[in-house]
Coordinates of C-alpha atoms and ligand atoms in Angstrom, one line a residue:
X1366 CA -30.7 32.7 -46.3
X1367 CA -28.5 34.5 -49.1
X1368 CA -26.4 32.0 -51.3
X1369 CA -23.2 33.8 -52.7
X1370 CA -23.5 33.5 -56.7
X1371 CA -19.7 32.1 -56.8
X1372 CA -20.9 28.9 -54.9
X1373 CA -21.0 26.9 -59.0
X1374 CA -17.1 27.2 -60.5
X1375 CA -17.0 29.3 -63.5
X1376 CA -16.0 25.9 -65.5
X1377 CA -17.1 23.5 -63.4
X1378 CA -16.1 20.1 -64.7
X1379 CA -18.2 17.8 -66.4
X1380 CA -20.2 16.5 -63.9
X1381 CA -22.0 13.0 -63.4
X1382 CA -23.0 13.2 -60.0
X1383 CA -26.6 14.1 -59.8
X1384 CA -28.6 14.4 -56.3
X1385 CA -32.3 15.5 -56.1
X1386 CA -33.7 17.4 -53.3
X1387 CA -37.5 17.6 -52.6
X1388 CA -38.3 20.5 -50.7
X1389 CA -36.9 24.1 -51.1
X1390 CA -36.9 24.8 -47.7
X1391 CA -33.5 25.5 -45.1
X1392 CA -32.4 21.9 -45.4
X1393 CA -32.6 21.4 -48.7
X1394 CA -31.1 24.9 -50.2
X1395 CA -28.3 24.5 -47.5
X1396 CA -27.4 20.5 -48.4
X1397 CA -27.6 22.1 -52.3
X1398 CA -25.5 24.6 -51.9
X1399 CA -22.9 22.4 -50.4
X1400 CA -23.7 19.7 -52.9
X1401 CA -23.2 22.2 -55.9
X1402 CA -19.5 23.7 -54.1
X1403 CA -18.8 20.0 -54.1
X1404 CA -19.6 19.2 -57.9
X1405 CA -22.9 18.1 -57.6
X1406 CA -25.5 18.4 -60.3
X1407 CA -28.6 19.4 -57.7
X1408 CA -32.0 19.1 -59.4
X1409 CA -34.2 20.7 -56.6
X1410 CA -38.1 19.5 -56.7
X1411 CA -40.7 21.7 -55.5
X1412 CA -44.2 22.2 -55.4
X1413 CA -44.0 25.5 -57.5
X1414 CA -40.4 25.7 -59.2
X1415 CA -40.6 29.8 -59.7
X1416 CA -41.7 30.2 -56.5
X1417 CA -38.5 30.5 -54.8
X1418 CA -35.8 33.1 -55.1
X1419 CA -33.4 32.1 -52.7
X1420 CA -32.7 28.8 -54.9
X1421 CA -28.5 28.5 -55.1
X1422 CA -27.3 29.4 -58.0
X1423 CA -26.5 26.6 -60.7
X1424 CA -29.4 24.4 -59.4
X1425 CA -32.3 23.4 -61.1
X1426 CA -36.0 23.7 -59.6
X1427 CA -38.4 21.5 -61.8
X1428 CA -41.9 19.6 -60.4
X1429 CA -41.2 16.7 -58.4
X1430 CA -42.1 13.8 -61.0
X1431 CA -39.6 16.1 -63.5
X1432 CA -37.0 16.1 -60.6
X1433 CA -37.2 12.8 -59.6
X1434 CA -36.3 11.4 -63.5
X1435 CA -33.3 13.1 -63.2
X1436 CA -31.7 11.2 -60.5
X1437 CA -31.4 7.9 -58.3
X1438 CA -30.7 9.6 -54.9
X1439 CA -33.4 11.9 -53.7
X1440 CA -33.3 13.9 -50.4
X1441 CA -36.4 14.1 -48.7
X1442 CA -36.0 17.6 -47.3
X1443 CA -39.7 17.8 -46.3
X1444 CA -41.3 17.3 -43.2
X1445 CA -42.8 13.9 -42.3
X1446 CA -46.2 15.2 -42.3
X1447 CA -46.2 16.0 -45.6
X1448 CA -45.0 12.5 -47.0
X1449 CA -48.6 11.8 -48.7
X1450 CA -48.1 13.5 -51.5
X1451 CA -45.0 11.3 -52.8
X1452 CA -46.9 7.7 -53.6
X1453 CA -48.9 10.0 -56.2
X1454 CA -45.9 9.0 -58.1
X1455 CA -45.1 6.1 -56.6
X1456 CA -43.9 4.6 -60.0
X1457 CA -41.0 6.9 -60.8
X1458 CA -40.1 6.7 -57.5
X1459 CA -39.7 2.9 -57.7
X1460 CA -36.0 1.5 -57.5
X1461 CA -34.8 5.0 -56.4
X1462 CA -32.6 5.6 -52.8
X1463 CA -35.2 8.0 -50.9
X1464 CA -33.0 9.9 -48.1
X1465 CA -35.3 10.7 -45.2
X1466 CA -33.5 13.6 -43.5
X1467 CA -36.3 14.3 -41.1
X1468 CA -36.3 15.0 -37.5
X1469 CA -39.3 15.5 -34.8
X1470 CA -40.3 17.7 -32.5
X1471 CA -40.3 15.0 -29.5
X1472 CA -38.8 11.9 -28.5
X1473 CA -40.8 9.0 -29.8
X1474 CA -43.0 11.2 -31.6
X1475 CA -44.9 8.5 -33.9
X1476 CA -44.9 4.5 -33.0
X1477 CA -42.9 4.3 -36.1
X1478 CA -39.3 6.3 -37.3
X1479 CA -40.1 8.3 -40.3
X1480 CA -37.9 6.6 -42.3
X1481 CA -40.2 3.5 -41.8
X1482 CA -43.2 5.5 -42.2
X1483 CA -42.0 6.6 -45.5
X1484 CA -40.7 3.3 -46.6
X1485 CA -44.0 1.9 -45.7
X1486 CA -45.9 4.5 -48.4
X1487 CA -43.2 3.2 -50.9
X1488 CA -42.4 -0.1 -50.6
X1489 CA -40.5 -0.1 -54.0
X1490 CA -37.9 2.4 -52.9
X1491 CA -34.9 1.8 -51.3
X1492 CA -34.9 4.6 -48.1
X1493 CA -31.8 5.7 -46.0
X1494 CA -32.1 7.3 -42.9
X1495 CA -29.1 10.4 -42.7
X1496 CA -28.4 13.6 -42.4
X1497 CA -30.8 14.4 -39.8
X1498 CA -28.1 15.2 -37.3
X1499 CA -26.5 18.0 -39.4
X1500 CA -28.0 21.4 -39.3
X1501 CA -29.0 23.4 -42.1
X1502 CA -26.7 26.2 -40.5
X1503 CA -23.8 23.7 -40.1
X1504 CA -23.9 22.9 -44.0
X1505 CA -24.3 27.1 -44.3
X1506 CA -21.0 27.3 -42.2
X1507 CA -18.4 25.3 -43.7
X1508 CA -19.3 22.2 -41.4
X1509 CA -16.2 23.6 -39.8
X1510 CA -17.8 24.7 -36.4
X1511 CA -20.5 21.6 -36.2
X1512 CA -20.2 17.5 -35.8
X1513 CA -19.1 16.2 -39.0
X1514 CA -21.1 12.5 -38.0
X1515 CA -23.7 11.4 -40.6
X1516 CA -25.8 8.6 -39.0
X1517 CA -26.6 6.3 -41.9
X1518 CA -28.8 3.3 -41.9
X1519 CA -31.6 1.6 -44.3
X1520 CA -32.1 -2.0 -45.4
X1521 CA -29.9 -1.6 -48.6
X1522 CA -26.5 -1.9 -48.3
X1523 CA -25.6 -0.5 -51.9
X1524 CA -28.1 3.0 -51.2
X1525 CA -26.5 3.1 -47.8
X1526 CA -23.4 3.2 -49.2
X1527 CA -24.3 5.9 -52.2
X1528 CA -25.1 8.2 -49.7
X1529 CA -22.2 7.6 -47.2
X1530 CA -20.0 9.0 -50.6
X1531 CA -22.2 11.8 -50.8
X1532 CA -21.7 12.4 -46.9
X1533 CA -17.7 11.7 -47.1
X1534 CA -17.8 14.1 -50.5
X1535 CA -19.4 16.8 -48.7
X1536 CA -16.3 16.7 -46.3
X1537 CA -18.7 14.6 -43.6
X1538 CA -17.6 11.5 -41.9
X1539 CA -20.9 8.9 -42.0
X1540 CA -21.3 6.3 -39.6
X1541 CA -23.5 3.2 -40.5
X1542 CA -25.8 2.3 -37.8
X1543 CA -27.0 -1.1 -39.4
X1544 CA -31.0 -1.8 -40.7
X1545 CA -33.8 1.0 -41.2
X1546 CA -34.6 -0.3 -37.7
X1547 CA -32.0 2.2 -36.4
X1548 CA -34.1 5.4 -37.1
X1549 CA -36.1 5.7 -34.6
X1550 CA -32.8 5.8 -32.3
X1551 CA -31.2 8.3 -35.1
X1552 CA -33.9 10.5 -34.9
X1553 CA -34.0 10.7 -31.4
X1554 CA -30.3 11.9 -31.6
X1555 CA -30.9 15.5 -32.1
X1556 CA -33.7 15.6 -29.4
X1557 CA -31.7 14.4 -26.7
X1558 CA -30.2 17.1 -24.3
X1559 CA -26.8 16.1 -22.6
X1560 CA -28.6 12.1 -21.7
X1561 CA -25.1 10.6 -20.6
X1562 CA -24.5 13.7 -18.0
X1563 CA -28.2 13.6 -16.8
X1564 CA -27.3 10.8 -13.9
X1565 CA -24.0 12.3 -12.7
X1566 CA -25.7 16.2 -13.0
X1567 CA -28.6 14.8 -9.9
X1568 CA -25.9 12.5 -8.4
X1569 CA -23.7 15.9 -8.2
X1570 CA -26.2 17.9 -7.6
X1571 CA -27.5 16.1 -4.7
X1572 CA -24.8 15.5 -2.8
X1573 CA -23.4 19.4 -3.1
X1574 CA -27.0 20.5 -1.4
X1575 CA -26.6 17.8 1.1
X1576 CA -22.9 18.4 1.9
X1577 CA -23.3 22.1 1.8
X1578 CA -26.6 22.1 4.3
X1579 CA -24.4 20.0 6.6
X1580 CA -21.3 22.4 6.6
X1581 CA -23.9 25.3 7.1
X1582 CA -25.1 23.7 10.1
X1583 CA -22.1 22.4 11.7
X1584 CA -20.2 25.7 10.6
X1585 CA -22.6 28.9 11.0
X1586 CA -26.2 27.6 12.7
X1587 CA -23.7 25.7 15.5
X1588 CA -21.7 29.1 16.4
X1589 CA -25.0 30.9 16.1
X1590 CA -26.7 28.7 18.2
X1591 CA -24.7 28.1 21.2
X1592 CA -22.3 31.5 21.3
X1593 CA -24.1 34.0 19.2
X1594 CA -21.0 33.9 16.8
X1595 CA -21.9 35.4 13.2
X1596 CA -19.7 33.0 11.1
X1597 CA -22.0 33.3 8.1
X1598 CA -18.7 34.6 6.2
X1599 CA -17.7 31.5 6.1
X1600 CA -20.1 30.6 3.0
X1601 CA -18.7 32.4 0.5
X1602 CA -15.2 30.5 0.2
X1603 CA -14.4 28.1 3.8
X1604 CA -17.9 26.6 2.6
X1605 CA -17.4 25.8 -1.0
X1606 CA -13.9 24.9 -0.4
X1607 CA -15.1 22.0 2.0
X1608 CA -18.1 21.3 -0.4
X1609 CA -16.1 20.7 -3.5
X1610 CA -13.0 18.4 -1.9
X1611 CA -15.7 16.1 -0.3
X1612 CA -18.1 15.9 -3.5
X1613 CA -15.4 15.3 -5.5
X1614 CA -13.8 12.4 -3.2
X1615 CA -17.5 10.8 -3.2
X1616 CA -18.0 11.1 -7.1
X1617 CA -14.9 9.3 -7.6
X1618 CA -15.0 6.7 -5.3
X1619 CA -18.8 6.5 -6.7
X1620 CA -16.7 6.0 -10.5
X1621 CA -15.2 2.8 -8.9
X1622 CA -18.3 1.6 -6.4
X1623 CA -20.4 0.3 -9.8
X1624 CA -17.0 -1.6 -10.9
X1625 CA -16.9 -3.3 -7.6
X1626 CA -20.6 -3.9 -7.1
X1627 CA -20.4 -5.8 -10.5
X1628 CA -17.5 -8.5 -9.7
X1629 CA -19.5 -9.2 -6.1
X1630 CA -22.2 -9.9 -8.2
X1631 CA -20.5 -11.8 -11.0
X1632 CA -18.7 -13.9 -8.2
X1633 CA -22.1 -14.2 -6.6
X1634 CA -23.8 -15.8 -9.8
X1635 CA -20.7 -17.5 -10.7
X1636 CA -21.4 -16.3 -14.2
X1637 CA -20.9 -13.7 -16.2
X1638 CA -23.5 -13.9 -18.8
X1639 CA -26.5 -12.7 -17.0
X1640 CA -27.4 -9.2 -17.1
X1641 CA -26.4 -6.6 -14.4
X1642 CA -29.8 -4.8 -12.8
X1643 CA -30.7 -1.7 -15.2
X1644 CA -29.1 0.8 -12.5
X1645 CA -26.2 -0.3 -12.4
X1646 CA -25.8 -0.7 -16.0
X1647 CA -26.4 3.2 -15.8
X1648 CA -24.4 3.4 -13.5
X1649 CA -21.5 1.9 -15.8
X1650 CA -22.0 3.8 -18.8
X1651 CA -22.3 7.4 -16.5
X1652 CA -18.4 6.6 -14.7
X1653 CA -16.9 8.7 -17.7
X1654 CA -19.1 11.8 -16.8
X1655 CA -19.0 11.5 -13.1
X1656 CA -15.2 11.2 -13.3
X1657 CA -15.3 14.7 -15.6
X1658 CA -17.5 16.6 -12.9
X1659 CA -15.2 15.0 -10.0
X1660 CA -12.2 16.4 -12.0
X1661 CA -13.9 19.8 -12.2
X1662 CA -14.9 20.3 -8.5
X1663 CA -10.9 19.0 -7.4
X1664 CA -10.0 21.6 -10.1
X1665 CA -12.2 24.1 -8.0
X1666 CA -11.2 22.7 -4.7
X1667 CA -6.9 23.8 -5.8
X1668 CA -8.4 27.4 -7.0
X1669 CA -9.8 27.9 -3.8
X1670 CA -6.9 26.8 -1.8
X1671 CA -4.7 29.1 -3.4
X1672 CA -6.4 31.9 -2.2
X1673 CA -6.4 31.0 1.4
X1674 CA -3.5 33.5 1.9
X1675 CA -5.4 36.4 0.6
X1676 CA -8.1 36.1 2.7
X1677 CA -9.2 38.6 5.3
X1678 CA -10.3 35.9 7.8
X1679 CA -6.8 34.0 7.7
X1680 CA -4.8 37.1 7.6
X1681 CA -6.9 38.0 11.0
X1682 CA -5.9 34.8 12.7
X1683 CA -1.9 34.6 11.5
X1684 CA -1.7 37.8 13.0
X1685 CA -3.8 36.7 16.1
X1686 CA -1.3 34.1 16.2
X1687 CA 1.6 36.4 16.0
X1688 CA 0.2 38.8 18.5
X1689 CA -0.7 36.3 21.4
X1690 CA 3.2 35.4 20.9
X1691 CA 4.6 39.2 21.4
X1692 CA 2.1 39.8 24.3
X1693 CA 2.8 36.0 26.2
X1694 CA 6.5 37.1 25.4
X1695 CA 7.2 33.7 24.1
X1696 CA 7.7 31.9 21.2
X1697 CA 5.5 28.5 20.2
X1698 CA 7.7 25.8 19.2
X1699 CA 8.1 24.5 16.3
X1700 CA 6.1 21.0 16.0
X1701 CA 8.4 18.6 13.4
X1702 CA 4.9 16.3 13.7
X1703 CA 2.7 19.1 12.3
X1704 CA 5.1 20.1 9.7
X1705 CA 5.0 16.4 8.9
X1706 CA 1.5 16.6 8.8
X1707 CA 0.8 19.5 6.9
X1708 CA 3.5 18.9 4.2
X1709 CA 2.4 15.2 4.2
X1710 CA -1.2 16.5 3.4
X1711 CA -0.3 19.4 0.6
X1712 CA 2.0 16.5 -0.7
X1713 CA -0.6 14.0 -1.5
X1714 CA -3.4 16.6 -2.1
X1715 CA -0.9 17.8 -5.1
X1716 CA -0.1 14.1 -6.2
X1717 CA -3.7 12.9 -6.3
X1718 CA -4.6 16.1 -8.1
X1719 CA -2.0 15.5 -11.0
X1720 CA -3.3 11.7 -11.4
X1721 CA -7.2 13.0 -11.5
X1722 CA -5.7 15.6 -14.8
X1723 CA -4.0 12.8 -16.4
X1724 CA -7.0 10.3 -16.2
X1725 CA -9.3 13.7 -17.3
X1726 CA -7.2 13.9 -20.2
X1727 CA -6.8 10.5 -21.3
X1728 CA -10.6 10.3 -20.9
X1729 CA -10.6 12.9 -24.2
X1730 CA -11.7 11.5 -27.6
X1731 CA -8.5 12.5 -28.7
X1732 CA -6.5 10.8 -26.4
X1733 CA -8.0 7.7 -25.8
X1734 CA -8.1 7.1 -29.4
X1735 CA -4.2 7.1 -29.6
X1736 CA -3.9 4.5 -26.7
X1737 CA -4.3 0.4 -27.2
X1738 CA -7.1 -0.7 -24.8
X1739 CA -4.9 -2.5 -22.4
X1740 CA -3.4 1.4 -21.9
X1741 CA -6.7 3.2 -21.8
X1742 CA -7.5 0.2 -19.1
X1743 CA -4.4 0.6 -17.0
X1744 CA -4.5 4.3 -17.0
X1745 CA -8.4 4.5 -15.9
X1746 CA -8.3 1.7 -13.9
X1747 CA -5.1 1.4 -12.0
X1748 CA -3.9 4.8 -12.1
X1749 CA -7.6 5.6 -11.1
X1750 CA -7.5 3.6 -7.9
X1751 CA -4.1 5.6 -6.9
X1752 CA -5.4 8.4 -7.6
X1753 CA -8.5 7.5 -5.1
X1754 CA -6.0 6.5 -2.8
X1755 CA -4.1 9.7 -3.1
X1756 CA -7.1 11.7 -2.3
X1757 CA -8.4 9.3 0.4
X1758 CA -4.8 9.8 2.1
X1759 CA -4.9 13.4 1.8
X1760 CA -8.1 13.5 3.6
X1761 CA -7.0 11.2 6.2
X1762 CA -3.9 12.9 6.7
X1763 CA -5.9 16.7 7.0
X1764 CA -8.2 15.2 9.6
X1765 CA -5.5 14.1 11.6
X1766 CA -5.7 15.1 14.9
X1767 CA -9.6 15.9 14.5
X1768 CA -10.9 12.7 13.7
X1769 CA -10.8 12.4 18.0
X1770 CA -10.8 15.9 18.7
X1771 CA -13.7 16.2 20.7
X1772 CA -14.6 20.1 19.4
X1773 CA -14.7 19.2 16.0
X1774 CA -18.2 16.9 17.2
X1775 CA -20.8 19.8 17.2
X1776 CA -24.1 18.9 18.1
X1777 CA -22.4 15.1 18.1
X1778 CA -21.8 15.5 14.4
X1779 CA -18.8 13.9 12.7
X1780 CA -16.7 16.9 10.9
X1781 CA -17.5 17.0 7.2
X1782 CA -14.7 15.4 5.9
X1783 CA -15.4 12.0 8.4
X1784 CA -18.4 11.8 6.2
X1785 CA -16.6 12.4 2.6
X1786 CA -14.3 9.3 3.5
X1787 CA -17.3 6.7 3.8
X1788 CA -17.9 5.8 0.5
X1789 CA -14.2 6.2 -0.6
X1790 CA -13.2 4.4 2.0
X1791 CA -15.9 1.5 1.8
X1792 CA -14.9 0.6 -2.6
X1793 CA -11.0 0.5 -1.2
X1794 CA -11.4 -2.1 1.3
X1795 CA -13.9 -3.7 -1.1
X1796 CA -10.7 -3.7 -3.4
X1797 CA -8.5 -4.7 -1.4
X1798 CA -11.0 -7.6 -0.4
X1799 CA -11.0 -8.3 -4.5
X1800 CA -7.7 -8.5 -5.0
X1801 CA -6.8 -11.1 -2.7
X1802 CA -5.8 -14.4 -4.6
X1803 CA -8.6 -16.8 -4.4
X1804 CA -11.3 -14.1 -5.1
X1805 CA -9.2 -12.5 -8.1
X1806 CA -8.5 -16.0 -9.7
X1807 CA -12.1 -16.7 -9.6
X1808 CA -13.0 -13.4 -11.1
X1809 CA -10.7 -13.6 -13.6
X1810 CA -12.2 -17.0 -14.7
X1811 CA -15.9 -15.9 -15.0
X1812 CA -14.7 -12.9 -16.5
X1813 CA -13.0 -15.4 -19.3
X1814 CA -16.3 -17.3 -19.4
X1815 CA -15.9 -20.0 -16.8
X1816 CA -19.4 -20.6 -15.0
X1817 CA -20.5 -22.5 -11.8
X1818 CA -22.2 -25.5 -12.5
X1819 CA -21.3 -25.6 -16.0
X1820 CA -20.3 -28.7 -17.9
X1821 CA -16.8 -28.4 -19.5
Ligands
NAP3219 P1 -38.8 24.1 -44.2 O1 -37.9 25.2 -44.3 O2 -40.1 24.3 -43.6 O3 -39.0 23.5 -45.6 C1 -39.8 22.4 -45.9 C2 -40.1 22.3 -47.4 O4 -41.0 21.3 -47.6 C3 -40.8 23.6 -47.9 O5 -39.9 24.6 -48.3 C4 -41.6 23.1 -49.1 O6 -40.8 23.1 -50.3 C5 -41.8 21.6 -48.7 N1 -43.2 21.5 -48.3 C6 -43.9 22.2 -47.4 N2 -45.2 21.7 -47.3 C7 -45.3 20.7 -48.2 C8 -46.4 19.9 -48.7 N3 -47.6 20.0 -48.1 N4 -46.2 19.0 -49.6 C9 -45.0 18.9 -50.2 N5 -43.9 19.7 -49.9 C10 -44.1 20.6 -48.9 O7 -38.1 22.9 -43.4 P2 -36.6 22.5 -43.3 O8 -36.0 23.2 -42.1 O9 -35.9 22.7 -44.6 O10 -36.7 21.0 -42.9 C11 -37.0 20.0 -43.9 C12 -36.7 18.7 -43.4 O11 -35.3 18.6 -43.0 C13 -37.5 18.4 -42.1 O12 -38.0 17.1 -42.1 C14 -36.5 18.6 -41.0 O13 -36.8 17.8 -39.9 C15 -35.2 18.1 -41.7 N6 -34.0 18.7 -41.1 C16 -33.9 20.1 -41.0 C17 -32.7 20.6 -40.4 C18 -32.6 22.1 -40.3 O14 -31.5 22.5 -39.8 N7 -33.5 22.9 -40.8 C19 -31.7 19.8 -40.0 C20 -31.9 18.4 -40.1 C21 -33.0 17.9 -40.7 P3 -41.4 23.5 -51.7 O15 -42.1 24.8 -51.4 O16 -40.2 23.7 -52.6 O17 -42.3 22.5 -52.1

């Protein structure tokens, strides 16, 4: 990594802030360089201090006893392995805020965080977990482009907080996550990959196999089967654009199924204050992320629709439709119920798709930090039920006629869309079941802390 020689001001100004770095490596010339650009005095300590040419400019490369004099916050840039060395000079090290930046290679690498590990080899310094979550690149880069959270925790409040204003001068925004006893979760940070989406990815990806095997059989193996028909066209877009509509529906309701689950169970135990089963507290914290990929596949669900017209296959049958008209000599009549029905159904499928964008979008960061919590609560709760509603309805109202159509039955089958409104329908009569009086007033009390049995 090349440091430009301008990163030190000509005339920088008198400077009292001093920050030690052991280890020359990425890490540490990155977090030195943007320690110097933000009027740092950086005193790097190496093993050989003319080894390295790629030092930034205006830093100082010394032994690591030499280095360690110099200043009372020193960044462990070294890997964990390597810790040994330091309680060679334990003594100067004594009193001084160590900053363990380190990171491992897997989850719950060592019984023990490294930041423990290294506190244990010096009991007499004071060591901060941090930094571990910023990249060497992301300090290279401005920070502009990367997370700007600095994880922070240790046992002393005072070195915690001498390196949060090192994080917040280097344009950073730390985050204290309590006792040295948080490390081991802070370490772990980095390794995770995407662990609040895992659930709702298998949940997602499991029912869009399962719904699309059952459109394949009822829609191409069925035809195949019993006329010879080839329908096999029908995967590339009729397919999906069943698949997505009924996933979706599912994953939504499945955002409000834990909700209810929990208040049967609270009004079950009468209490409120014993734990939930460990699934469904998963369950809980994934709602966010299922709602997301439910919002994506009803986004994909409109895209499809709108190119219905385009399409070969429905330009073949309007014109089929046409044609049987001109050669019967007659003209079908208008049906005011079927215009009822279809508008009825493009009415409500538009509706419920604005409510699923606005609770998308007041699920953002952004957004949901602007409201109070009793607004984040009525959007994603009530406006989330009508928006359930919306997209129940416009199910109900597309299956119309089918739902006793005897055709639509192949092989005894229920068309795919009788089998998207099970679970959607099941959490709204659970609901509505909640909301009557007695139940709700009850719920509401063990939810204020009222329990069964309990002595006032
Ligand atoms: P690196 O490039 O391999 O540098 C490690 C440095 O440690 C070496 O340059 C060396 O410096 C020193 N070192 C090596 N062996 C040593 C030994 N036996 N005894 C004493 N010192 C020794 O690694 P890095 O990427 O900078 O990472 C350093 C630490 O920062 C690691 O714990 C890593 O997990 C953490 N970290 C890195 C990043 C990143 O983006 N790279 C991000 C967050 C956290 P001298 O030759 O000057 O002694």
């Amino acid at each position: 990594m090349d440091y430009p020689l301008n990163c030190v001001p000509d005339h920088p100004k008198e400077s009292t802030k001093h920050v030690c770095i052991f280890g020359t490596g990425d890490f540490g010339r990155s977090l030195g360089y943007k320690l110097l650009q933000c009027g740092y005095t950086v005193i790097f300590g190496s093993r050989d201090p003319n080894s390295s040419n790629l030092i930034p400019k205006g830093a100082e490369v010394l032994k690591h006893e030499e280095a360690a004099k110099k200043s009372t916050i020193i960044v462990i840039a070294i890997h964990r392995e390597h810790y040994d060395f330091l309680t060679g000079f334990a003594d100067i090290l004594e009193g001084k805020v160590l900053v363990d930046v380190s990171n491992n290679l897997k989850i719950n690498q060592y019984p023990e965080s490294n930041a423990e590990h290294l506190a244990s080899l010096l009991p007499g310094a004071k060591v901060v977990k941090a930094f571990n979550t910023v990249s060497a690149w992301a300090l290279q880069s401005g920070t502009l482009d990367a997370s700007k959270q600095v994880f922070i925790c240790g046992d002393d409040a005072k070195a915690k907080e001498a390196v949060a204003e090192v994080a917040r001068s280097l344009g950073l925004t730390p985050l204290d996550q309590g006792s040295l006893l948080a490390a081991n979760e802070i370490e772990n940070y980095p390794l995770q990959l995407f662990p609040m989406w895992r659930l709702p990815f298998y949940i997602c990806a499991g029912f869009t196999i399962l719904i699309f095997l059952y459109c394949l059989v009822i829609e191409v193996f069925y035809p195949c089967a019993t006329n010879k028909e080839d329908t096999s066209y029908l995967i590339a877009i009729s397919i999906p654009n069943r698949v997505f509509p009924i996933v979706s529906l599912i994953l939504l309701a499945l955002v409000y199924l834990p909700g209810i689950i929990a208040a049967i169970i609270q009004l079950y135990r009468g209490t409120k204050y014993s734990r939930f089963p460990d699934w469904l507290d998963k369950w809980m914290l994934c709602r966010k992320q299922l709602g997301l990929v439910a919002l994506a596949y009803a986004f994909l669900h409109a895209i499809y629709t709108l190119v219905m017209p385009i399409r070969y296959y429905v330009r073949w049958w309007a014109d089929k439709y046409l044609m049987n008209q001109i050669k019967g000599n007659t003209t079908y009549p208008f049906q005011n119920h079927y215009a009822w029905m279809s508008d009825s159904y493009v009415a409500l499928g538009i509706l419920g798709f604005f409510f699923y964008m606005l609770l998308g979008i007041t699920s953002l960061p952004s957004v949901s930090n602007a409201v109070n919590w009793r607004e984040f609560r009525f959007v994603q709760s009530k406006l989330g039920y009508l928006t359930l509603v919306l997209s129940t309805a416009h199910t109900l109202v597309y299956g119309g006629d089918r739902f006793i159509f005897g055709p639509f039955y192949r092989w005894y089958l229920p068309p795919a869309f009788v089998v998207s409104l099970i679970i959607p329908c099941a959490v709204l009569v659970m609901k509505f079941i909640l909301v009557i009086p007695c139940l709700d007033q009850r719920l509401t009390k063990i939810r204020q802390g009222w329990e069964r049995g309990a002595k006032c």
